[in-house]
Short mmCIF file of N, CA and C in Angstrom, two decimals:
data_model
loop_
_atom_site.label_atom_id
_atom_site.label_comp_id
_atom_site.label_asym_id
_atom_site.label_seq_id
_atom_site.Cartn_x
_atom_site.Cartn_y
_atom_site.Cartn_z
N MET A 1 -26.93 29.50 23.85
CA MET A 1 -25.75 30.24 23.46
C MET A 1 -25.33 29.90 22.04
N ALA A 2 -26.20 29.28 21.30
CA ALA A 2 -25.87 28.91 19.94
C ALA A 2 -25.75 30.14 19.06
N ASN A 3 -25.06 29.97 17.95
CA ASN A 3 -24.94 31.02 16.94
C ASN A 3 -24.27 32.28 17.49
N LEU A 4 -23.11 32.12 18.09
CA LEU A 4 -22.42 33.24 18.73
C LEU A 4 -21.49 34.00 17.80
N GLU A 5 -21.27 33.52 16.60
CA GLU A 5 -20.32 34.18 15.72
C GLU A 5 -20.82 35.56 15.30
N MET A 6 -20.04 36.58 15.59
CA MET A 6 -20.35 37.96 15.18
C MET A 6 -19.06 38.56 14.64
N SER A 7 -19.21 39.53 13.79
CA SER A 7 -18.01 40.22 13.32
C SER A 7 -17.53 41.16 14.42
N LYS A 8 -16.32 41.68 14.28
CA LYS A 8 -15.77 42.60 15.28
C LYS A 8 -16.58 43.88 15.36
N GLU A 9 -17.32 44.21 14.32
CA GLU A 9 -18.10 45.43 14.33
C GLU A 9 -19.43 45.26 15.06
N GLU A 10 -19.90 44.03 15.19
CA GLU A 10 -21.18 43.80 15.84
C GLU A 10 -21.03 43.85 17.35
N GLY A 11 -22.16 44.04 18.01
CA GLY A 11 -22.14 44.11 19.46
C GLY A 11 -21.55 45.43 19.90
N ASN A 12 -21.15 45.47 21.12
CA ASN A 12 -20.66 46.71 21.69
C ASN A 12 -19.40 46.46 22.52
N VAL A 13 -18.51 45.63 21.97
CA VAL A 13 -17.25 45.32 22.63
C VAL A 13 -16.12 45.78 21.71
N ASN A 14 -15.27 46.64 22.23
CA ASN A 14 -14.14 47.13 21.45
C ASN A 14 -12.85 46.62 22.06
N ASP A 15 -11.94 46.16 21.21
CA ASP A 15 -10.61 45.76 21.67
C ASP A 15 -9.72 47.00 21.67
N SER A 16 -8.94 47.14 22.73
CA SER A 16 -8.12 48.34 22.85
C SER A 16 -6.77 48.00 23.47
N ARG A 17 -5.73 48.66 22.98
CA ARG A 17 -4.40 48.52 23.55
C ARG A 17 -4.20 49.57 24.63
N GLN A 18 -4.78 49.33 25.77
CA GLN A 18 -4.57 50.24 26.89
C GLN A 18 -4.61 49.45 28.19
N ASP A 19 -4.08 50.06 29.21
CA ASP A 19 -4.04 49.46 30.53
C ASP A 19 -5.44 49.49 31.14
N LEU A 20 -5.97 48.35 31.50
CA LEU A 20 -7.28 48.24 32.12
C LEU A 20 -7.41 49.16 33.32
N PHE A 21 -6.34 49.26 34.10
CA PHE A 21 -6.38 50.03 35.34
C PHE A 21 -6.19 51.54 35.12
N ALA A 22 -5.98 51.94 33.88
CA ALA A 22 -5.85 53.36 33.57
C ALA A 22 -7.14 53.93 32.97
N LEU A 23 -8.18 53.11 32.85
CA LEU A 23 -9.45 53.59 32.33
C LEU A 23 -10.05 54.62 33.30
N PRO A 24 -10.83 55.55 32.79
CA PRO A 24 -11.48 56.53 33.68
C PRO A 24 -12.38 55.83 34.70
N LYS A 25 -12.63 56.51 35.81
CA LYS A 25 -13.45 55.96 36.89
C LYS A 25 -14.88 55.67 36.45
N SER A 26 -15.33 56.25 35.35
CA SER A 26 -16.68 55.99 34.85
C SER A 26 -16.85 54.56 34.36
N TYR A 27 -15.73 53.88 34.10
CA TYR A 27 -15.77 52.50 33.67
C TYR A 27 -15.85 51.58 34.88
N ALA A 28 -16.78 50.65 34.86
CA ALA A 28 -16.76 49.57 35.83
C ALA A 28 -15.73 48.57 35.32
N LEU A 29 -14.99 47.95 36.21
CA LEU A 29 -14.01 46.95 35.82
C LEU A 29 -14.53 45.57 36.22
N ALA A 30 -14.24 44.56 35.41
CA ALA A 30 -14.68 43.21 35.73
C ALA A 30 -13.61 42.21 35.29
N HIS A 31 -13.52 41.13 36.03
CA HIS A 31 -12.63 40.03 35.68
C HIS A 31 -13.13 38.76 36.34
N CYS A 32 -12.55 37.63 35.98
CA CYS A 32 -12.98 36.32 36.48
C CYS A 32 -12.17 35.89 37.70
N ILE A 33 -12.86 35.23 38.63
CA ILE A 33 -12.20 34.65 39.80
C ILE A 33 -12.84 33.30 40.10
N ALA A 34 -12.20 32.57 41.02
CA ALA A 34 -12.77 31.32 41.52
C ALA A 34 -13.63 31.63 42.75
N ARG A 35 -14.50 30.70 43.08
CA ARG A 35 -15.36 30.85 44.26
C ARG A 35 -14.52 31.08 45.51
N ASN A 36 -13.35 30.46 45.56
CA ASN A 36 -12.39 30.70 46.62
C ASN A 36 -11.67 31.99 46.27
N VAL A 37 -12.21 33.13 46.67
CA VAL A 37 -11.75 34.43 46.20
C VAL A 37 -10.33 34.78 46.61
N GLY A 38 -9.79 34.08 47.58
CA GLY A 38 -8.46 34.41 48.09
C GLY A 38 -7.32 34.04 47.17
N ALA A 39 -7.45 32.95 46.45
CA ALA A 39 -6.38 32.51 45.55
C ALA A 39 -6.55 33.21 44.21
N SER A 40 -5.44 33.57 43.59
CA SER A 40 -5.54 34.27 42.32
C SER A 40 -4.27 34.14 41.50
N ARG A 41 -4.44 34.30 40.20
CA ARG A 41 -3.33 34.38 39.27
C ARG A 41 -3.78 35.22 38.08
N GLY A 42 -2.85 35.64 37.26
CA GLY A 42 -3.20 36.47 36.12
C GLY A 42 -3.76 37.82 36.54
N THR A 43 -4.78 38.29 35.82
CA THR A 43 -5.40 39.58 36.12
C THR A 43 -5.96 39.60 37.53
N ALA A 44 -6.48 38.47 37.99
CA ALA A 44 -7.04 38.41 39.36
C ALA A 44 -5.99 38.75 40.41
N SER A 45 -4.76 38.35 40.17
CA SER A 45 -3.70 38.67 41.14
C SER A 45 -3.41 40.18 41.16
N VAL A 46 -3.54 40.83 40.00
CA VAL A 46 -3.34 42.28 39.95
C VAL A 46 -4.47 42.98 40.72
N PHE A 47 -5.71 42.53 40.50
CA PHE A 47 -6.84 43.07 41.26
C PHE A 47 -6.60 42.89 42.75
N ARG A 48 -6.11 41.72 43.13
CA ARG A 48 -5.88 41.42 44.55
C ARG A 48 -4.86 42.39 45.16
N ARG A 49 -3.74 42.57 44.48
CA ARG A 49 -2.70 43.47 44.99
C ARG A 49 -3.16 44.93 44.99
N LYS A 50 -3.83 45.32 43.93
CA LYS A 50 -4.21 46.73 43.75
C LYS A 50 -5.38 47.14 44.65
N PHE A 51 -6.36 46.26 44.82
CA PHE A 51 -7.60 46.65 45.50
C PHE A 51 -7.88 45.92 46.81
N GLY A 52 -7.42 44.67 46.96
CA GLY A 52 -7.68 43.93 48.19
C GLY A 52 -9.16 43.74 48.46
N ARG A 53 -9.55 43.83 49.75
CA ARG A 53 -10.93 43.75 50.20
C ARG A 53 -11.60 42.41 49.92
N PHE A 54 -10.83 41.33 49.92
CA PHE A 54 -11.40 40.03 49.64
C PHE A 54 -12.30 39.53 50.75
N ASP A 55 -12.12 40.05 51.96
CA ASP A 55 -13.04 39.69 53.05
C ASP A 55 -14.45 40.18 52.73
N GLU A 56 -14.56 41.35 52.09
CA GLU A 56 -15.87 41.87 51.70
C GLU A 56 -16.49 41.05 50.58
N LEU A 57 -15.66 40.52 49.69
CA LEU A 57 -16.19 39.66 48.63
C LEU A 57 -16.75 38.37 49.23
N ASN A 58 -16.04 37.82 50.20
CA ASN A 58 -16.53 36.59 50.85
C ASN A 58 -17.86 36.80 51.55
N LEU A 59 -18.11 38.00 52.06
CA LEU A 59 -19.38 38.30 52.73
C LEU A 59 -20.55 38.29 51.73
N GLN A 60 -20.26 38.35 50.43
CA GLN A 60 -21.30 38.32 49.41
C GLN A 60 -21.66 36.88 49.00
N HIS A 61 -21.12 35.92 49.72
CA HIS A 61 -21.40 34.49 49.49
C HIS A 61 -21.15 34.09 48.03
N PRO A 62 -19.88 34.06 47.63
CA PRO A 62 -19.54 33.73 46.24
C PRO A 62 -20.07 32.35 45.83
N THR A 63 -20.74 32.32 44.71
CA THR A 63 -21.16 31.07 44.09
C THR A 63 -20.87 31.19 42.60
N VAL A 64 -20.61 30.06 41.98
CA VAL A 64 -20.32 30.06 40.55
C VAL A 64 -21.54 30.60 39.80
N GLY A 65 -21.28 31.53 38.90
CA GLY A 65 -22.34 32.16 38.11
C GLY A 65 -22.76 33.51 38.64
N LYS A 66 -22.14 33.95 39.72
CA LYS A 66 -22.49 35.23 40.35
C LYS A 66 -21.44 36.28 40.01
N ALA A 67 -21.86 37.54 40.02
CA ALA A 67 -20.94 38.68 39.87
C ALA A 67 -20.91 39.41 41.20
N LEU A 68 -19.77 39.39 41.87
CA LEU A 68 -19.60 40.08 43.14
C LEU A 68 -19.25 41.54 42.85
N HIS A 69 -19.65 42.44 43.75
CA HIS A 69 -19.50 43.87 43.48
C HIS A 69 -18.82 44.59 44.63
N LEU A 70 -17.85 45.41 44.29
CA LEU A 70 -17.22 46.33 45.24
C LEU A 70 -17.18 47.71 44.60
N GLN A 71 -17.26 48.74 45.43
CA GLN A 71 -17.16 50.10 44.91
C GLN A 71 -16.32 50.93 45.86
N ASP A 72 -15.44 51.71 45.29
CA ASP A 72 -14.71 52.72 46.06
C ASP A 72 -14.18 53.77 45.10
N GLN A 73 -13.91 54.94 45.61
CA GLN A 73 -13.41 56.05 44.81
C GLN A 73 -14.22 56.23 43.52
N ASN A 74 -15.54 56.11 43.65
CA ASN A 74 -16.46 56.29 42.53
C ASN A 74 -16.24 55.33 41.37
N GLN A 75 -15.66 54.17 41.64
CA GLN A 75 -15.49 53.18 40.59
C GLN A 75 -16.06 51.84 41.06
N ASN A 76 -16.82 51.20 40.18
CA ASN A 76 -17.38 49.89 40.46
C ASN A 76 -16.44 48.82 39.94
N ARG A 77 -16.27 47.77 40.73
CA ARG A 77 -15.48 46.61 40.31
C ARG A 77 -16.33 45.37 40.49
N PHE A 78 -16.21 44.45 39.53
CA PHE A 78 -16.98 43.22 39.58
C PHE A 78 -16.06 42.02 39.44
N TYR A 79 -16.35 41.03 40.22
CA TYR A 79 -15.58 39.80 40.28
C TYR A 79 -16.51 38.68 39.82
N LEU A 80 -16.29 38.18 38.61
CA LEU A 80 -17.15 37.17 38.02
C LEU A 80 -16.71 35.79 38.49
N VAL A 81 -17.54 35.14 39.27
CA VAL A 81 -17.20 33.83 39.82
C VAL A 81 -17.55 32.78 38.76
N THR A 82 -16.52 32.27 38.10
CA THR A 82 -16.73 31.40 36.94
C THR A 82 -16.25 29.96 37.17
N LYS A 83 -15.75 29.67 38.38
CA LYS A 83 -15.28 28.32 38.67
C LYS A 83 -15.18 28.14 40.18
N ASP A 84 -15.12 26.89 40.62
CA ASP A 84 -15.03 26.61 42.06
C ASP A 84 -13.63 26.84 42.61
N GLN A 85 -12.63 26.29 41.95
CA GLN A 85 -11.26 26.32 42.45
C GLN A 85 -10.34 27.03 41.45
N PRO A 86 -9.30 27.69 41.95
CA PRO A 86 -8.40 28.42 41.05
C PRO A 86 -7.73 27.55 39.98
N GLN A 87 -7.45 26.30 40.30
CA GLN A 87 -6.77 25.44 39.33
C GLN A 87 -7.71 24.91 38.25
N GLU A 88 -9.02 25.08 38.44
CA GLU A 88 -9.98 24.66 37.42
C GLU A 88 -10.02 25.69 36.29
N GLU A 89 -10.68 25.32 35.20
CA GLU A 89 -10.89 26.25 34.11
C GLU A 89 -12.35 26.68 34.10
N SER A 90 -12.60 27.91 33.73
CA SER A 90 -13.97 28.39 33.57
C SER A 90 -14.61 27.68 32.40
N THR A 91 -15.92 27.71 32.33
CA THR A 91 -16.64 27.18 31.17
C THR A 91 -17.40 28.33 30.53
N TYR A 92 -17.80 28.14 29.28
CA TYR A 92 -18.59 29.17 28.62
C TYR A 92 -19.92 29.37 29.36
N GLN A 93 -20.47 28.30 29.90
CA GLN A 93 -21.74 28.39 30.62
C GLN A 93 -21.61 29.21 31.90
N THR A 94 -20.56 28.97 32.68
CA THR A 94 -20.41 29.73 33.93
C THR A 94 -20.05 31.19 33.64
N LEU A 95 -19.30 31.43 32.58
CA LEU A 95 -19.00 32.81 32.20
C LEU A 95 -20.29 33.51 31.77
N TRP A 96 -21.11 32.83 30.98
CA TRP A 96 -22.39 33.38 30.54
C TRP A 96 -23.24 33.76 31.75
N GLN A 97 -23.36 32.86 32.71
CA GLN A 97 -24.17 33.12 33.91
C GLN A 97 -23.64 34.34 34.68
N SER A 98 -22.33 34.41 34.84
CA SER A 98 -21.73 35.54 35.57
C SER A 98 -21.94 36.85 34.82
N LEU A 99 -21.83 36.81 33.50
CA LEU A 99 -22.04 38.01 32.70
C LEU A 99 -23.50 38.47 32.74
N MET A 100 -24.42 37.54 32.78
CA MET A 100 -25.83 37.90 32.90
C MET A 100 -26.09 38.58 34.25
N HIS A 101 -25.48 38.06 35.30
CA HIS A 101 -25.61 38.68 36.62
C HIS A 101 -24.95 40.06 36.62
N LEU A 102 -23.80 40.17 35.96
CA LEU A 102 -23.11 41.46 35.83
C LEU A 102 -24.01 42.46 35.11
N ARG A 103 -24.64 42.03 34.03
CA ARG A 103 -25.53 42.93 33.27
C ARG A 103 -26.62 43.50 34.18
N THR A 104 -27.20 42.66 35.01
CA THR A 104 -28.23 43.12 35.95
C THR A 104 -27.68 44.19 36.88
N HIS A 105 -26.49 43.95 37.44
CA HIS A 105 -25.84 44.93 38.32
C HIS A 105 -25.63 46.26 37.58
N LEU A 106 -25.03 46.19 36.40
CA LEU A 106 -24.69 47.40 35.66
C LEU A 106 -25.94 48.21 35.31
N GLN A 107 -26.99 47.52 34.89
CA GLN A 107 -28.23 48.22 34.56
C GLN A 107 -28.83 48.88 35.80
N PHE A 108 -28.82 48.19 36.92
CA PHE A 108 -29.36 48.74 38.17
C PHE A 108 -28.58 49.99 38.59
N LEU A 109 -27.25 49.93 38.43
CA LEU A 109 -26.40 51.05 38.84
C LEU A 109 -26.33 52.17 37.81
N GLY A 110 -26.85 51.93 36.62
CA GLY A 110 -26.78 52.93 35.56
C GLY A 110 -25.40 53.07 34.94
N VAL A 111 -24.58 52.04 35.03
CA VAL A 111 -23.23 52.06 34.47
C VAL A 111 -23.32 51.79 32.98
N GLU A 112 -22.64 52.60 32.18
CA GLU A 112 -22.70 52.47 30.72
C GLU A 112 -21.40 52.00 30.09
N GLN A 113 -20.31 51.97 30.87
CA GLN A 113 -19.02 51.58 30.31
C GLN A 113 -18.40 50.51 31.19
N LEU A 114 -17.90 49.46 30.52
CA LEU A 114 -17.31 48.33 31.21
C LEU A 114 -15.91 48.08 30.66
N GLY A 115 -14.94 47.97 31.54
CA GLY A 115 -13.57 47.64 31.15
C GLY A 115 -13.26 46.23 31.59
N ILE A 116 -12.74 45.43 30.67
CA ILE A 116 -12.47 44.02 30.95
C ILE A 116 -11.16 43.59 30.30
N PRO A 117 -10.55 42.53 30.83
CA PRO A 117 -9.51 41.84 30.08
C PRO A 117 -10.21 40.83 29.16
N ARG A 118 -9.49 39.97 28.52
CA ARG A 118 -10.11 38.90 27.73
C ARG A 118 -10.61 37.84 28.71
N LEU A 119 -11.84 38.01 29.15
CA LEU A 119 -12.42 37.21 30.22
C LEU A 119 -12.34 35.71 29.93
N GLY A 120 -11.73 34.99 30.86
CA GLY A 120 -11.65 33.54 30.76
C GLY A 120 -10.67 33.02 29.73
N CYS A 121 -9.96 33.90 29.05
CA CYS A 121 -9.13 33.47 27.93
C CYS A 121 -7.65 33.34 28.28
N GLY A 122 -7.27 33.59 29.51
CA GLY A 122 -5.88 33.40 29.92
C GLY A 122 -5.71 31.99 30.45
N TYR A 123 -5.52 31.89 31.74
CA TYR A 123 -5.34 30.60 32.40
C TYR A 123 -6.57 29.70 32.28
N ASP A 124 -7.74 30.29 32.08
CA ASP A 124 -8.97 29.49 32.05
C ASP A 124 -9.20 28.76 30.73
N GLY A 125 -8.48 29.13 29.69
CA GLY A 125 -8.50 28.37 28.45
C GLY A 125 -9.66 28.61 27.50
N LEU A 126 -10.49 29.61 27.76
CA LEU A 126 -11.58 29.89 26.82
C LEU A 126 -11.03 30.64 25.61
N GLU A 127 -11.78 30.64 24.52
CA GLU A 127 -11.33 31.29 23.29
C GLU A 127 -12.03 32.64 23.11
N TRP A 128 -11.23 33.68 22.87
CA TRP A 128 -11.75 35.03 22.71
C TRP A 128 -12.71 35.11 21.54
N LYS A 129 -12.49 34.33 20.47
CA LYS A 129 -13.38 34.38 19.31
C LYS A 129 -14.79 33.87 19.66
N ILE A 130 -14.94 33.19 20.79
CA ILE A 130 -16.25 32.77 21.27
C ILE A 130 -16.74 33.71 22.38
N VAL A 131 -15.82 34.11 23.27
CA VAL A 131 -16.20 34.95 24.41
C VAL A 131 -16.62 36.34 23.95
N ARG A 132 -15.90 36.93 23.02
CA ARG A 132 -16.19 38.29 22.57
C ARG A 132 -17.62 38.43 22.04
N PRO A 133 -18.07 37.58 21.12
CA PRO A 133 -19.46 37.70 20.66
C PRO A 133 -20.48 37.38 21.76
N MET A 134 -20.10 36.52 22.70
CA MET A 134 -20.98 36.23 23.83
C MET A 134 -21.24 37.51 24.62
N ILE A 135 -20.18 38.25 24.89
CA ILE A 135 -20.30 39.53 25.61
C ILE A 135 -21.15 40.50 24.80
N GLY A 136 -20.89 40.57 23.49
CA GLY A 136 -21.67 41.44 22.62
C GLY A 136 -23.15 41.11 22.66
N ARG A 137 -23.47 39.83 22.66
CA ARG A 137 -24.87 39.41 22.69
C ARG A 137 -25.52 39.77 24.03
N ILE A 138 -24.83 39.52 25.12
CA ILE A 138 -25.39 39.79 26.45
C ILE A 138 -25.66 41.27 26.66
N PHE A 139 -24.78 42.13 26.16
CA PHE A 139 -24.93 43.56 26.39
C PHE A 139 -25.59 44.31 25.23
N LYS A 140 -25.99 43.58 24.21
CA LYS A 140 -26.65 44.20 23.06
C LYS A 140 -27.93 44.90 23.52
N ASP A 141 -28.14 46.08 23.01
CA ASP A 141 -29.34 46.88 23.29
C ASP A 141 -29.52 47.25 24.76
N THR A 142 -28.43 47.28 25.53
CA THR A 142 -28.52 47.68 26.94
C THR A 142 -28.00 49.09 27.16
N GLY A 143 -27.28 49.63 26.17
CA GLY A 143 -26.64 50.93 26.36
C GLY A 143 -25.29 50.80 27.06
N ILE A 144 -24.88 49.56 27.34
CA ILE A 144 -23.60 49.31 28.00
C ILE A 144 -22.59 48.91 26.94
N SER A 145 -21.45 49.61 26.91
CA SER A 145 -20.39 49.26 25.96
C SER A 145 -19.20 48.71 26.73
N GLY A 146 -18.53 47.76 26.11
CA GLY A 146 -17.36 47.14 26.74
C GLY A 146 -16.08 47.49 26.02
N THR A 147 -15.03 47.70 26.80
CA THR A 147 -13.70 47.90 26.25
C THR A 147 -12.82 46.80 26.79
N CYS A 148 -12.30 45.98 25.89
CA CYS A 148 -11.40 44.90 26.28
C CYS A 148 -9.97 45.42 26.17
N CYS A 149 -9.34 45.55 27.30
CA CYS A 149 -7.97 46.08 27.35
C CYS A 149 -6.99 44.92 27.28
N VAL A 150 -6.15 44.92 26.27
CA VAL A 150 -5.19 43.84 26.09
C VAL A 150 -3.76 44.28 26.37
N TYR A 151 -3.58 45.52 26.75
CA TYR A 151 -2.24 46.01 27.05
C TYR A 151 -1.86 45.61 28.47
N ASN A 152 -0.68 45.04 28.61
CA ASN A 152 -0.16 44.68 29.92
C ASN A 152 1.04 45.57 30.19
N PRO A 153 0.91 46.53 31.12
CA PRO A 153 2.02 47.46 31.34
C PRO A 153 3.26 46.80 31.93
N TRP A 154 3.13 45.57 32.42
CA TRP A 154 4.28 44.88 33.01
C TRP A 154 4.99 43.98 32.00
N ALA A 155 4.41 43.84 30.79
CA ALA A 155 5.04 43.04 29.75
C ALA A 155 6.04 43.91 28.98
N ALA A 156 6.97 43.26 28.28
CA ALA A 156 7.98 43.99 27.52
C ALA A 156 7.36 44.76 26.36
N THR A 157 6.34 44.18 25.71
CA THR A 157 5.69 44.85 24.60
C THR A 157 4.18 44.69 24.75
N PRO A 158 3.41 45.64 24.24
CA PRO A 158 1.94 45.53 24.33
C PRO A 158 1.43 44.34 23.54
N ALA A 159 0.36 43.75 24.02
CA ALA A 159 -0.28 42.65 23.30
C ALA A 159 -0.93 43.18 22.03
N ASP A 160 -1.00 42.35 21.01
CA ASP A 160 -1.65 42.72 19.77
C ASP A 160 -3.11 42.30 19.87
N PRO A 161 -4.08 43.25 19.88
CA PRO A 161 -5.48 42.88 20.06
C PRO A 161 -6.05 42.05 18.93
N SER A 162 -5.36 41.99 17.77
CA SER A 162 -5.87 41.18 16.66
C SER A 162 -5.48 39.73 16.79
N LYS A 163 -4.60 39.40 17.76
CA LYS A 163 -4.16 38.02 17.94
C LYS A 163 -4.75 37.45 19.22
N PRO A 164 -5.02 36.13 19.24
CA PRO A 164 -5.58 35.52 20.46
C PRO A 164 -4.59 35.62 21.62
N ALA A 165 -5.16 35.69 22.81
CA ALA A 165 -4.32 35.77 24.01
C ALA A 165 -3.64 34.44 24.30
#
């Protein structure tokens, strides 16, 4: 994972001020969770309230480094297992592994658009200036483009995509 620095124009990840959950159904959505899929905070808690179905995620035998998959209403959702316990922080290595597994899923399904929050950069403590180029590198030359949605409709004002989360 060395040499991850890329400019904002490189790769295929765009920062956008929009609600992740308002993206068209053609976008697969992805976010980070702990292996214990039931506990959640941040974006994971919104996924939990909005979509549920955590019993189905558990049937996929969550392990760190895996991307769990659910589909309904013609939209794919992915749960990137990046840590064992909710109180732990993700690492760049476990995020990398989960994203590689996600890439395999997306290519198999023919999905070309991915909607994400700033993966691992909230409670997990990772830095977007490292994560963003990592995502760009993983999805480079795959035909898959990512949109990082930084707008939180429940916050008083939209997040500024040029500033770290």
